[in-house]
PDB file of C-alpha atoms in Angstrom:
ATOM      1  CA  MET U  13      23.953   8.684  -2.527  1.00 92.00           C
ATOM      2  CA  THR U  14      20.481   7.769  -3.719  1.00 98.00           C
ATOM      3  CA  THR U  15      17.710   9.320  -1.631  1.00 98.00           C
ATOM      4  CA  ILE U  16      14.216   7.875  -1.420  1.00 98.00           C
ATOM      5  CA  TYR U  17      11.341   9.666   0.280  1.00 98.00           C
ATOM      6  CA  CYS U  18       8.617   7.640   1.998  1.00 98.00           C
ATOM      7  CA  LEU U  19       5.561   9.752   2.741  1.00 98.00           C
ATOM      8  CA  HIS U  20       2.826   8.256   4.880  1.00 98.00           C
ATOM      9  CA  GLY U  21      -0.678   9.674   4.597  1.00 97.00           C
ATOM     10  CA  PRO U  22      -3.522  10.370   6.989  1.00 96.00           C
ATOM     11  CA  ASN U  23      -4.063   8.275  10.112  1.00 96.00           C
ATOM     12  CA  LEU U  24      -1.044   6.038   9.591  1.00 96.00           C
ATOM     13  CA  ASP U  25       0.374   7.492  12.797  1.00 96.00           C
ATOM     14  CA  LEU U  26      -2.341   5.415  14.506  1.00 97.00           C
ATOM     15  CA  LEU U  27      -0.988   2.067  13.300  1.00 96.00           C
ATOM     16  CA  GLY U  28      -0.620  -0.360  16.167  1.00 95.00           C
ATOM     17  CA  GLN U  29      -3.268   1.505  18.188  1.00 95.00           C
ATOM     18  CA  ARG U  30      -6.366   1.778  16.028  1.00 94.00           C
ATOM     19  CA  GLU U  31      -8.098  -1.510  15.242  1.00 95.00           C
ATOM     20  CA  PRO U  32      -4.964  -3.664  15.553  1.00 94.00           C
ATOM     21  CA  GLU U  33      -6.966  -6.758  14.589  1.00 94.00           C
ATOM     22  CA  ARG U  34      -7.528  -5.140  11.193  1.00 94.00           C
ATOM     23  CA  TYR U  35      -4.386  -3.064  10.633  1.00 91.00           C
ATOM     24  CA  GLY U  36      -1.854  -5.038  12.665  1.00 94.00           C
ATOM     25  CA  ARG U  37       0.168  -4.309  15.761  1.00 96.00           C
ATOM     26  CA  LEU U  38       3.213  -2.731  14.134  1.00 97.00           C
ATOM     27  CA  THR U  39       3.523   0.986  14.757  1.00 98.00           C
ATOM     28  CA  LEU U  40       4.528   3.444  12.078  1.00 98.00           C
ATOM     29  CA  ALA U  41       7.818   3.984  13.916  1.00 98.00           C
ATOM     30  CA  GLN U  42       8.538   0.248  13.704  1.00 98.00           C
ATOM     31  CA  ILE U  43       7.696   0.203  10.004  1.00 98.00           C
ATOM     32  CA  ASP U  44       9.953   3.204   9.373  1.00 99.00           C
ATOM     33  CA  GLN U  45      12.746   1.502  11.314  1.00 98.00           C
ATOM     34  CA  ARG U  46      12.468  -1.631   9.169  1.00 98.00           C
ATOM     35  CA  LEU U  47      12.394   0.442   5.995  1.00 98.00           C
ATOM     36  CA  GLY U  48      15.448   2.358   7.195  1.00 98.00           C
ATOM     37  CA  GLU U  49      17.361  -0.837   7.922  1.00 98.00           C
ATOM     38  CA  ARG U  50      16.577  -2.188   4.461  1.00 98.00           C
ATOM     39  CA  ALA U  51      17.517   1.102   2.816  1.00 98.00           C
ATOM     40  CA  ALA U  52      20.832   1.209   4.699  1.00 98.00           C
ATOM     41  CA  ALA U  53      21.615  -2.348   3.601  1.00 98.00           C
ATOM     42  CA  LEU U  54      21.083  -1.198   0.015  1.00 98.00           C
ATOM     43  CA  GLY U  55      23.174   1.945   0.452  1.00 98.00           C
ATOM     44  CA  VAL U  56      20.155   4.218   0.064  1.00 98.00           C
ATOM     45  CA  ALA U  57      19.235   7.236   2.187  1.00 98.00           C
ATOM     46  CA  LEU U  58      15.623   7.099   3.344  1.00 98.00           C
ATOM     47  CA  VAL U  59      13.596  10.105   4.467  1.00 98.00           C
ATOM     48  CA  CYS U  60      10.236   9.257   6.066  1.00 98.00           C
ATOM     49  CA  GLY U  61       7.405  11.527   7.084  1.00 98.00           C
ATOM     50  CA  GLN U  62       3.748  11.217   8.059  1.00 98.00           C
ATOM     51  CA  TYR U  63       1.102  13.789   7.159  1.00 98.00           C
ATOM     52  CA  ASN U  64      -2.514  13.908   8.309  1.00 97.00           C
ATOM     53  CA  GLY U  65      -3.490  16.856   6.127  1.00 96.00           C
ATOM     54  CA  GLU U  66      -3.695  16.705   2.346  1.00 94.00           C
ATOM     55  CA  GLY U  67      -2.077  20.124   1.993  1.00 96.00           C
ATOM     56  CA  ALA U  68       0.902  19.117   4.115  1.00 96.00           C
ATOM     57  CA  LEU U  69       1.275  15.906   2.119  1.00 96.00           C
ATOM     58  CA  VAL U  70       1.250  17.817  -1.175  1.00 96.00           C
ATOM     59  CA  GLU U  71       3.893  20.205   0.189  1.00 96.00           C
ATOM     60  CA  ALA U  72       6.035  17.220   1.213  1.00 96.00           C
ATOM     61  CA  ILE U  73       5.698  15.750  -2.281  1.00 96.00           C
ATOM     62  CA  HIS U  74       6.964  19.017  -3.770  1.00 96.00           C
ATOM     63  CA  ALA U  75       9.809  19.172  -1.251  1.00 94.00           C
ATOM     64  CA  ALA U  76      10.821  15.617  -2.171  1.00 94.00           C
ATOM     65  CA  GLY U  77      11.329  16.683  -5.785  1.00 91.00           C
ATOM     66  CA  GLY U  78      15.099  16.693  -5.325  1.00 87.00           C
ATOM     67  CA  GLY U  79      15.143  13.024  -4.352  1.00 93.00           C
ATOM     68  CA  ASP U  80      15.676   9.991  -6.525  1.00 97.00           C
ATOM     69  CA  GLY U  81      12.428   8.256  -5.653  1.00 96.00           C
ATOM     70  CA  LEU U  82       9.157   8.754  -3.848  1.00 97.00           C
ATOM     71  CA  LEU U  83       6.974   6.180  -2.116  1.00 96.00           C
ATOM     72  CA  ILE U  84       3.532   7.299  -0.992  1.00 96.00           C
ATOM     73  CA  ASN U  85       1.914   5.034   1.555  1.00 95.00           C
TER      74      ASN U  85
END
């Protein structure tokens, strides 16, 4: 099965809480759920993660090297 990694960067865990008039009211969990539903409909495995530190994000990018695709948000 095709595996796609979706890595969210700093502060995206605050979506829906921080300045919702600017960034919207959807939370990151809701966005991940929608992405997961779309991926499942396409027969794709989706692995999502959120990282506030640059080092942790870089480590996640390296760990995703075995996947078929990588989306950095």
